[in-house]
Short mmCIF file of C-alpha atoms in Angstrom, two decimals:
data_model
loop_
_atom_site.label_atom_id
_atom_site.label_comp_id
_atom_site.label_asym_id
_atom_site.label_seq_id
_atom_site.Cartn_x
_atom_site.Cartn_y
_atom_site.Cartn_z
CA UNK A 1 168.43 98.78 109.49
CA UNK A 2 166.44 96.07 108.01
CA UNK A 3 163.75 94.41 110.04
CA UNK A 4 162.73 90.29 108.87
CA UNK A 5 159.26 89.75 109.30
CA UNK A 6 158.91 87.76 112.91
CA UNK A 7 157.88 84.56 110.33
CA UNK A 8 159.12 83.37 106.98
CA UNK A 9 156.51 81.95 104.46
CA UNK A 10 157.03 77.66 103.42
CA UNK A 11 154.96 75.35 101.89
CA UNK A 12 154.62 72.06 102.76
CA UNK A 13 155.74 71.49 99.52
CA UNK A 14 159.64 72.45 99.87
CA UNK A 15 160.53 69.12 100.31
CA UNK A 16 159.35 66.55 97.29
CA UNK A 17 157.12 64.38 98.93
CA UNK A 18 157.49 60.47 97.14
CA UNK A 19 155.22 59.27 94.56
CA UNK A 20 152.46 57.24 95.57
CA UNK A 21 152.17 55.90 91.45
CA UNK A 22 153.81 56.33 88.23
CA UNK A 23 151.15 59.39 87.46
CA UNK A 24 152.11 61.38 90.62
CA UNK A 25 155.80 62.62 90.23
CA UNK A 26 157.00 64.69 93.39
CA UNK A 27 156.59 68.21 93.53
CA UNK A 28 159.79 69.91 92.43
CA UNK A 29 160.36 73.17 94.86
CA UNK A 30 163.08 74.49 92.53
CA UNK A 31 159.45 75.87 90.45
CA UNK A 32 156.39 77.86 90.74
CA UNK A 33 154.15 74.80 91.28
CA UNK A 34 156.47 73.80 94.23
CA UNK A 35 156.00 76.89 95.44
CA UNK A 36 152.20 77.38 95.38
CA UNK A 37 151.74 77.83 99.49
CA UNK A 38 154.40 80.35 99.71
CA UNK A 39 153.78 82.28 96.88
CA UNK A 40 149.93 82.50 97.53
CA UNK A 41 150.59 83.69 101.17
CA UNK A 42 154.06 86.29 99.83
CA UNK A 43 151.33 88.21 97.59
CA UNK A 44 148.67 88.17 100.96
CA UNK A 45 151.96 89.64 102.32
CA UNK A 46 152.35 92.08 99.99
CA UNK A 47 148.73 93.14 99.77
CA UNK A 48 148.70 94.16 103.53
CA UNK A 49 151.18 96.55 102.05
CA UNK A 50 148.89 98.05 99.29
CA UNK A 51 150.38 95.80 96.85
CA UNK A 52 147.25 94.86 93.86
CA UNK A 53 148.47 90.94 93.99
CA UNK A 54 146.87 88.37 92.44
CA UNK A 55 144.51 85.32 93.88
CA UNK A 56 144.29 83.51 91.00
CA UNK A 57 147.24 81.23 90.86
CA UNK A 58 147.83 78.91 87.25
CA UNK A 59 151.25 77.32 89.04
CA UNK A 60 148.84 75.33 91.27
CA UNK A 61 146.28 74.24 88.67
CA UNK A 62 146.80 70.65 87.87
CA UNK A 63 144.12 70.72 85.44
CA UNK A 64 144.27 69.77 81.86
CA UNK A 65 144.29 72.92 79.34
CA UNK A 66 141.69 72.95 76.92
CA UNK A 67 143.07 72.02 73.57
CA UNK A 68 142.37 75.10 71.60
CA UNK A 69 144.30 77.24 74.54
CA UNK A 70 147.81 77.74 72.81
CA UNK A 71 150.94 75.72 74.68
CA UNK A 72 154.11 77.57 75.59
CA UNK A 73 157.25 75.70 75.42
CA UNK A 74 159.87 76.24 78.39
CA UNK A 75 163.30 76.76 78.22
CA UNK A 76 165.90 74.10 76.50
CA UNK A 77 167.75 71.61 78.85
CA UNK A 78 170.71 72.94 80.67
CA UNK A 79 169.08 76.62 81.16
CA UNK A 80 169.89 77.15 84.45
CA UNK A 81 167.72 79.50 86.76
CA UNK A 82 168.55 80.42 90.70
CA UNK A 83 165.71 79.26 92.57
CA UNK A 84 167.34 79.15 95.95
CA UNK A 85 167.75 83.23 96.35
CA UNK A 86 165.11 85.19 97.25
CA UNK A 87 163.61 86.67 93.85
CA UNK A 88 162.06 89.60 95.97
CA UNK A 89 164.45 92.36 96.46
CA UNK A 90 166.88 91.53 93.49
CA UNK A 91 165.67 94.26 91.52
CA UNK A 92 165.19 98.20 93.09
CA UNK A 93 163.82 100.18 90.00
CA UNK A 94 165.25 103.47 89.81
CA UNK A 95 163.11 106.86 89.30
CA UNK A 96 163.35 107.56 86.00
CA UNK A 97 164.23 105.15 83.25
CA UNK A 98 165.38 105.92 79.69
CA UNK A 99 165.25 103.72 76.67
CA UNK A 100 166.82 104.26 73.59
CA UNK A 101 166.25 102.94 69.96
CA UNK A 102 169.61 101.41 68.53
CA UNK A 103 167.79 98.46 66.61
CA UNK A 104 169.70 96.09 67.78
CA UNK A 105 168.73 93.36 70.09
CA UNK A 106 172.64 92.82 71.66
CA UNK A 107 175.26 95.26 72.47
CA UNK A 108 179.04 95.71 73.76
CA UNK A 109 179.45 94.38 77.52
CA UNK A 110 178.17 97.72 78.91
CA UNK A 111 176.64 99.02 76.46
CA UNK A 112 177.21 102.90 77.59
CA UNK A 113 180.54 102.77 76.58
CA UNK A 114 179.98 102.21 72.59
CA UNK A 115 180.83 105.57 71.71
CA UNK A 116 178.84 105.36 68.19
CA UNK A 117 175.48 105.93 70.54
CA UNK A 118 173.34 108.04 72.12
CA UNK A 119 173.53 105.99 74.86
CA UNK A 120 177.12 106.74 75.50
CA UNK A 121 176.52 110.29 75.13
CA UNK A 122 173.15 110.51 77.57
CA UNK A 123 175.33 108.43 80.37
CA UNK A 124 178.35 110.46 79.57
CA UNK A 125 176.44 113.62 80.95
CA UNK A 126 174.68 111.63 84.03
CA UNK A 127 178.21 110.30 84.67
CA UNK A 128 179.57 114.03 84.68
CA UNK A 129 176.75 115.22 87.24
CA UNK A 130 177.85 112.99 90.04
CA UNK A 131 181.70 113.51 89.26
CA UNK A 132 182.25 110.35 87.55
CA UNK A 133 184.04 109.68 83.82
CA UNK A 134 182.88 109.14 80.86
CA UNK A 135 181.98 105.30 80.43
CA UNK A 136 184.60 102.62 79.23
CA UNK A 137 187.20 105.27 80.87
CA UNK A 138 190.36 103.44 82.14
CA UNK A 139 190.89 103.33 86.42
CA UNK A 140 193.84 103.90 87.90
CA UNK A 141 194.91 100.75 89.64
CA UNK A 142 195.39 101.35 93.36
CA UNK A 143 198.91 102.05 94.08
CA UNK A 144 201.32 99.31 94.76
CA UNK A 145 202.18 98.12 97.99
CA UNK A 146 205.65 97.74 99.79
CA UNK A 147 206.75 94.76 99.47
CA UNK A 148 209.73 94.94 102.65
CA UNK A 149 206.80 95.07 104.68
CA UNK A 150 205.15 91.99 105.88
CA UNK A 151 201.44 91.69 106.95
CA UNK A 152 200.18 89.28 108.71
CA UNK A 153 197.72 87.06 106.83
CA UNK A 154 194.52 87.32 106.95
CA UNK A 155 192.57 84.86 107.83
CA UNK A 156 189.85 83.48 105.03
CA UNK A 157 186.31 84.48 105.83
CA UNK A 158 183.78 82.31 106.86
CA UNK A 159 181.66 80.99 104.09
CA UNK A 160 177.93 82.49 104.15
CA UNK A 161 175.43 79.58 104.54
CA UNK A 162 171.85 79.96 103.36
CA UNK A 163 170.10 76.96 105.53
CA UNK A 164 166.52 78.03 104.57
CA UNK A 165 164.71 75.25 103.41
CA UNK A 166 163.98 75.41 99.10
CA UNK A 167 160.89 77.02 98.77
CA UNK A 168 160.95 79.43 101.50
CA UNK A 169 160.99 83.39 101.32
CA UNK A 170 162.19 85.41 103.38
CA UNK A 171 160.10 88.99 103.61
CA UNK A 172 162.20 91.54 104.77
CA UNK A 173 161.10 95.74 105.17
CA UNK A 174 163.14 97.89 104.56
CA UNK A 175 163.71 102.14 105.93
CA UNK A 176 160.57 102.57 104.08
CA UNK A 177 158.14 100.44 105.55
CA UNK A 178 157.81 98.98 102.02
CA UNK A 179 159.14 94.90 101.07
CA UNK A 180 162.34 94.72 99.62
CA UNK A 181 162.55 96.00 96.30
CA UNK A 182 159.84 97.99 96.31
CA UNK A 183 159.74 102.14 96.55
CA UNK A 184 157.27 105.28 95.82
CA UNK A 185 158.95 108.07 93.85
CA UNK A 186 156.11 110.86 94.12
CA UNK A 187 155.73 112.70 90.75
CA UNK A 188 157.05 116.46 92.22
CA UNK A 189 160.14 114.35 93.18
CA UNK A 190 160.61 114.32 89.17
CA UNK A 191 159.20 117.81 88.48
CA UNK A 192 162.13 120.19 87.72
CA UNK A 193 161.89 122.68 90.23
CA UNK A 194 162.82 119.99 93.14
CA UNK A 195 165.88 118.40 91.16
CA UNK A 196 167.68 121.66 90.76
CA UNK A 197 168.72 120.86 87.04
CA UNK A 198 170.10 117.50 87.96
CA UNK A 199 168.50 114.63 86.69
CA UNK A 200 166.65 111.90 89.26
CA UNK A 201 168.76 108.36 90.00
CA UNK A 202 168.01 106.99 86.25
CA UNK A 203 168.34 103.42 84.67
CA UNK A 204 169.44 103.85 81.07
CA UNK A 205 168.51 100.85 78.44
CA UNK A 206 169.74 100.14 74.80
CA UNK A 207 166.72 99.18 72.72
CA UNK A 208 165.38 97.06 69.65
CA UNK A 209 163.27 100.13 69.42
CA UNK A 210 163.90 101.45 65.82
CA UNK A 211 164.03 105.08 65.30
CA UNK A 212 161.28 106.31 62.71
CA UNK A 213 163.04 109.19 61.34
CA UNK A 214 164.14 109.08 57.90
CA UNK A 215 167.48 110.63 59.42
CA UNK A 216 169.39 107.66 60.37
CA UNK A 217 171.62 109.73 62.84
CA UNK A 218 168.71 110.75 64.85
CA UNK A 219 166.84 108.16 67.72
CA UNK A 220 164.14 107.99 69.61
CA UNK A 221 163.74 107.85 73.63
CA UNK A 222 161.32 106.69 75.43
CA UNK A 223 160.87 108.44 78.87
CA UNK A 224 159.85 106.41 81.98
CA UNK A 225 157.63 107.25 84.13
CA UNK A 226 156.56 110.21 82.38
CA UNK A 227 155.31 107.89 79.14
CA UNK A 228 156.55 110.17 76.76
CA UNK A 229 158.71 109.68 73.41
CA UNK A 230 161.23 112.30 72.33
CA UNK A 231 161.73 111.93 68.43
CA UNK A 232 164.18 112.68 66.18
CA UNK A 233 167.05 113.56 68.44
CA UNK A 234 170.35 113.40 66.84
CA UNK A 235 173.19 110.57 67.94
CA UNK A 236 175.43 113.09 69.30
CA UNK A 237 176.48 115.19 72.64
CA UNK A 238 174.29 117.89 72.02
CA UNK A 239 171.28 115.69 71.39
CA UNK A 240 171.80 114.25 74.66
CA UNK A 241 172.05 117.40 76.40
CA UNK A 242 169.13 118.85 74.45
CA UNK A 243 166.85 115.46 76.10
CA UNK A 244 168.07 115.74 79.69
CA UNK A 245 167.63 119.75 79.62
CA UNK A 246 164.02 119.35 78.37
CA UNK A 247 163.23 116.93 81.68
CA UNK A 248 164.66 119.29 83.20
CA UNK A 249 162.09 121.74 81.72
CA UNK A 250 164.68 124.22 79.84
CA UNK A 251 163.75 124.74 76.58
CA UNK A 252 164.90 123.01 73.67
CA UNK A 253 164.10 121.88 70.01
CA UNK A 254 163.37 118.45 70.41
CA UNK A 255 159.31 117.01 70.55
CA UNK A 256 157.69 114.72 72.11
CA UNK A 257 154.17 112.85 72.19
CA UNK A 258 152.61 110.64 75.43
CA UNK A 259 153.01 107.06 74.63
CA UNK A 260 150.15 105.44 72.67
CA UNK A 261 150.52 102.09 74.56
CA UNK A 262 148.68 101.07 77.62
CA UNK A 263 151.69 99.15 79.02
CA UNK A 264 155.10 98.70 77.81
CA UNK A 265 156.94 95.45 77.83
CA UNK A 266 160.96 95.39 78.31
CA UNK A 267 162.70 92.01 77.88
CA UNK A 268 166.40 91.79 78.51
CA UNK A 269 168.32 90.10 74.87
CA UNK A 270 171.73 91.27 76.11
CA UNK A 271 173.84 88.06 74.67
CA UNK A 272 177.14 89.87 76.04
CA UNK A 273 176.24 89.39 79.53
CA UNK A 274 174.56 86.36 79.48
CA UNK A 275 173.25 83.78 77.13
CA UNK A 276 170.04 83.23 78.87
CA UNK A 277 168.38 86.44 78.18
CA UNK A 278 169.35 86.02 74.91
CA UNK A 279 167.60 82.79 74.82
CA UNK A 280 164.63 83.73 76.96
CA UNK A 281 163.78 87.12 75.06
CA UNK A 282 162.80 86.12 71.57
CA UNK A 283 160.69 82.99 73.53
CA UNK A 284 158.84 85.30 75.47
CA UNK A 285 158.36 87.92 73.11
CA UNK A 286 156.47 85.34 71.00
CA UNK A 287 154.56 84.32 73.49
CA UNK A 288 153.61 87.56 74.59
CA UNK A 289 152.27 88.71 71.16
CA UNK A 290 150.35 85.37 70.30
CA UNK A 291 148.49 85.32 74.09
CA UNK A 292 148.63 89.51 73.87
CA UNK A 293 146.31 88.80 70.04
CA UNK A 294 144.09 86.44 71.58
CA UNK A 295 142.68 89.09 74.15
CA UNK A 296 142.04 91.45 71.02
CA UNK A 297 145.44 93.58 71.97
CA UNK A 298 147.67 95.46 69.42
CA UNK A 299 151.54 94.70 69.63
CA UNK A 300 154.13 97.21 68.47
CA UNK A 301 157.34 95.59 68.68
CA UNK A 302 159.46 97.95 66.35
CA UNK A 303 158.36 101.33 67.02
CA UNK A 304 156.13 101.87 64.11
CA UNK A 305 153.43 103.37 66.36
CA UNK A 306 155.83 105.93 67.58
CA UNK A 307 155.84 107.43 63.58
CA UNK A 308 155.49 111.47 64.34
CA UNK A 309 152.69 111.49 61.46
CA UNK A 310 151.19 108.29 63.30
CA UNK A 311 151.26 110.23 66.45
CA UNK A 312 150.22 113.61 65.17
CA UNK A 313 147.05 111.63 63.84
CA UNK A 314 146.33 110.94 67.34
CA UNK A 315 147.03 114.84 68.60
CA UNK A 316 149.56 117.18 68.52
CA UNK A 317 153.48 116.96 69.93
CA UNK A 318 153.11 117.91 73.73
CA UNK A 319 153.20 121.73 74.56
CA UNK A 320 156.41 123.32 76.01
CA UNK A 321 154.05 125.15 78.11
CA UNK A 322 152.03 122.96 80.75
CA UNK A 323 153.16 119.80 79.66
CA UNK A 324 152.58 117.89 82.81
CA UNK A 325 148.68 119.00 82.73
CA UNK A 326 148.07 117.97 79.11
CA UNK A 327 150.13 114.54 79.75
CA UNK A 328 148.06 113.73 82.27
CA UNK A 329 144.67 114.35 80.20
CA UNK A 330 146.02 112.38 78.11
CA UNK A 331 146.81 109.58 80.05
CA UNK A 332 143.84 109.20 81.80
CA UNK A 333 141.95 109.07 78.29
CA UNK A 334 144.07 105.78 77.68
CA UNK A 335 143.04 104.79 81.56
CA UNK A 336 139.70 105.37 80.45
CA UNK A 337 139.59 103.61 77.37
CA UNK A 338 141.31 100.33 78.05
CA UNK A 339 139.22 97.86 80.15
CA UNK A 340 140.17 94.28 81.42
CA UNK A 341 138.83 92.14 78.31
CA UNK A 342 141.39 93.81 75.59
CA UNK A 343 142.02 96.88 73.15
CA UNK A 344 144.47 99.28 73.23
CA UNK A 345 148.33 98.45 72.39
CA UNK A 346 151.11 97.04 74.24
CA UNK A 347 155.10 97.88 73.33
CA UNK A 348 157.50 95.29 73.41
CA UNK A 349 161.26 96.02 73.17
CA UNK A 350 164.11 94.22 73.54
CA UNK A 351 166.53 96.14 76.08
CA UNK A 352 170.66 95.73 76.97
CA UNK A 353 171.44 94.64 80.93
CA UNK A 354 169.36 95.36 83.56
CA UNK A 355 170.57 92.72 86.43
CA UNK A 356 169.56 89.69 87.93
CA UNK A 357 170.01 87.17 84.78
CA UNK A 358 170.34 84.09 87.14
CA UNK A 359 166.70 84.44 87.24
CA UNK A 360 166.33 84.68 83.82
CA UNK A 361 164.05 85.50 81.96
CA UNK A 362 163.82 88.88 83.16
CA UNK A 363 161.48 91.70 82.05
CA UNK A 364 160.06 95.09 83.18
CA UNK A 365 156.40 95.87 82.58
CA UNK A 366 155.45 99.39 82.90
CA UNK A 367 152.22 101.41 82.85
CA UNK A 368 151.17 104.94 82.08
CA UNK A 369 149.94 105.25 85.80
CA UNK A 370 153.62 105.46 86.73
CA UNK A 371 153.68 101.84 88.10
CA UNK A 372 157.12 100.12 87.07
CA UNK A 373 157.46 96.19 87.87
CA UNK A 374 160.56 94.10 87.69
CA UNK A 375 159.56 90.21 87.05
CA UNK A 376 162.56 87.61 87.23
CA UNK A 377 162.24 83.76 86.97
CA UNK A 378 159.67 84.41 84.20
CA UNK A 379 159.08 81.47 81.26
CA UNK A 380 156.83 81.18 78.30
CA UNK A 381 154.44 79.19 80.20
CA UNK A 382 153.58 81.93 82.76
CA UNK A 383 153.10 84.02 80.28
CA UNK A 384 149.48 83.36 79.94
CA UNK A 385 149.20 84.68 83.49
CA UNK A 386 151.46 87.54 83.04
CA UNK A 387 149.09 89.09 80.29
CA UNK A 388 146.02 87.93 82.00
CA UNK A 389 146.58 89.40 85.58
CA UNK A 390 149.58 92.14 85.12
CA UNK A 391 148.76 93.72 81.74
CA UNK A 392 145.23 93.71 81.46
CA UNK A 393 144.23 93.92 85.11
CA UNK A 394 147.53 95.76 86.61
CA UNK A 395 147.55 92.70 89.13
CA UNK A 396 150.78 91.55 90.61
CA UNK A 397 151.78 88.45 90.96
CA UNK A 398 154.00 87.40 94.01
CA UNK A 399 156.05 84.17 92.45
CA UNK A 400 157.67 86.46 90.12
CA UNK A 401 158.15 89.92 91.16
CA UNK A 402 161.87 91.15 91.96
CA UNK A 403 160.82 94.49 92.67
CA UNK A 404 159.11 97.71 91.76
CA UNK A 405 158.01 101.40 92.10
CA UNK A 406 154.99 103.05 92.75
CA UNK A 407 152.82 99.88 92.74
CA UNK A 408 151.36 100.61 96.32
CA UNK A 409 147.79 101.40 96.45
CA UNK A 410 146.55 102.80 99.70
CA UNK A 411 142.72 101.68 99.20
CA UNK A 412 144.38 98.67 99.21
CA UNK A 413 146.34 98.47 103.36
CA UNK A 414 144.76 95.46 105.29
CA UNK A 415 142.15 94.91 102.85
CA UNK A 416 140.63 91.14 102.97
CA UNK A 417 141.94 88.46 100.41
CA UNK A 418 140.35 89.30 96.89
CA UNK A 419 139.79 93.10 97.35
CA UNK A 420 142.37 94.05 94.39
CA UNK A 421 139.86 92.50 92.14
CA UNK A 422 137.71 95.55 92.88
CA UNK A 423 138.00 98.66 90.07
CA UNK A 424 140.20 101.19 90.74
CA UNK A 425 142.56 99.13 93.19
CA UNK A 426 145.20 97.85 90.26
CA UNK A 427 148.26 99.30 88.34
CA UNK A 428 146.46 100.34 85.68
CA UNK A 429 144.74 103.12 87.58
CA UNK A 430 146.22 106.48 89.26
#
């Protein structure tokens, strides 16, 4: 059973109040400024959880930008977001997430079921191990009923009304104590001695990533959370076996290196389901990279850092033998390395479906700590705030989460307002 919180959050805001002159347009609820009062007390909320939220909130700031800090457009007229939903709990991020390079930014309906890619072939085998077909396979339609006998009608159901005024959210905690949306996977959950061969609930992605073998039938996949990349595995059933055997720690042919980023970036392009994260993705992307460059940040947005000789500059392919040890050396030399001001190198990838697009645009941001985040209702102009708070400082912000896993920190329970500012109490750290 889910339990609501005894109070809902508003904001005196919900309803526009009138102008009092031409220079003072009402408030508009159906947007993050509208929303400043709820939002600031949903991330207080979410922090007596051991959520690392945010103070600082740019939605509320009325102030004029400084003119050499760089503008972001929003979206063209008619792009129509849900604001009346509650954002938080759309999303529920599953264990393990696979992405694979197709270099494409747009793909078939459901993209598993384009048989020329490894992404058919990798759900194909996921499908198998909980009974299911192969994807794009026909169903049976439900046999048909007899006619000579009459049922009585039913009787239509009731419509569902939502009376909660705009700009209110409803918090609601679920079996695991946690906000909706959100969930801990513990790492031995994903070791393979506790799966028994069989591969954790796992959210599978099409990518722009491009593959950087000079093989064209062989792809690259990047491996969430264990931020690793498995190289040049070939387009075809056995390559897909050969990838989910090796998570599952039998041995195999295929390498792979820890991720040289220090946070990876998915934005949803997927045309064939909907036209707004086709629109949203290339606007966000851009402004990602030009506020990502102005805090002295690398961008990789095709792959090129995921080279094998790039990567073998940087240390060897990860050891069959006690890979989970050397991983994690490895990752906490990026934790190490990377502070709050810049450096390092982000990824940024264009990926097929992954739900909620009436809250468009949509991304995933995930770090090497294991912390995945689902954003929705996300536009160029928070993007600013995105790269300030979540990628450099691992700081969540409220407004625009739809859900995530492993982002509670336990430092972090009851702490007083301001506390995730302290080191050590963010995303980016373990």
């Amino acid at each position: 059973m889910l339990r609501r919180l005894a109070s809902t959050f508003s904001t005196p805001a919900a309803t526009p109040e009138r102008s009092t002159s031409p220079e003072t347009p009402a408030v508009d609820p159906n947007t993050h400024a509208g929303r400043t009062a709820v939002e600031h007390d949903l991330a207080h909320a979410l922090r007596a959880h051991g959520v690392p939220t945010t103070d600082e909130d740019c939605f509320a700031c009325n102030a004029t930008c400084q003119d050499d800090e760089p503008q972001y457009d929003g979206y063209p007229r008619g792009f129509d977001v849900d604001w009346s939903s509650d954002l938080l709990g759309s999303a529920n991020p599953a264990p393990r997430n696979l992405v694979v390079s197709t270099s494409r930014s747009d793909w078939a309906h459901d993209h598993t079921t384009d048989t020329s890619t490894l992404s058919y072939h990798l759900q194909t085998i996921l499908n198998a191990e909980r009974g299911f077909p192969p994807p794009g396979t026909p169903i049976d339609p439900p046999p048909a009923k007899d006619k000579s006998a009459k049922e009585a009608p039913k009787p239509a159901p009731e419509p569902v009304k939502d009376n909660k005024p705009p700009g209110q959210i409803n918090l609601v905690i679920g079996k695991n104590g946690l906000p909706q949306g959100l969930s801990e996977t513990p790492r031995a959950e994903l070791e393979p001695s506790s799966i028994d061969a069989k591969q954790p609930p796992t959210s599978l992605f099409s990518s722009s990533l491009i593959s950087q073998s000079p093989d064209e039938h062989k792809e690259s996949v990047l491996v969430f959370p264990e931020w690793k990349v498995i190289c040049e595995v070939p387009n075809s059933s056995s390559g897909a076996k050969d990838v989910l055997a090796g998570l599952n720690g039998q041995a195999n042919e295929l390498k792979s290196w820890t991720l040289p980023y220090r946070a990876v970036v998915l934005l949803c392009s997927h045309k064939k389901r909907d036209k707004r994260c086709h629109i949203a993705a290339p606007l966000l992307e851009k402004a990602l990279v030009q506020e990502l460059e102005s805090h002295h940040v690398s961008i990789d947005t095709r792959g090129d850092s995921l080279n094998p000789h790039h990567l073998l500059d940087m240390h060897a392919a990860l050891p069959r033998e006690g890979e989970a040890g050397e991983r994690e050396a490895r990752l906490r030399a990026i934790e190490g390395l990377d502070d709050e001001t810049g450096s390092g190198e982000v990824g940024i990838f264009k990926i097929s479906h992954l739900g909620g697009h009436r809250y468009s645009g949509v991304m995933i941001i995930l770090f090497p700590s294991g912390a995945t985040l689902y954003y929705g209702r996300v536009s160029p102009k928070d993007i600013p705030q995105v790269v300030k708070h979540t990628i450099l400082k691992g700081q969540v912000i409220a407004g625009l989460l739809r859900g995530g896993n492993n982002v509670v920190r336990d430092e972090l329970k009851g702490d007083s307002a301001g506390a995730c500012n302290k080191k050590g109490k963010s995303l980016i750290t373990w």
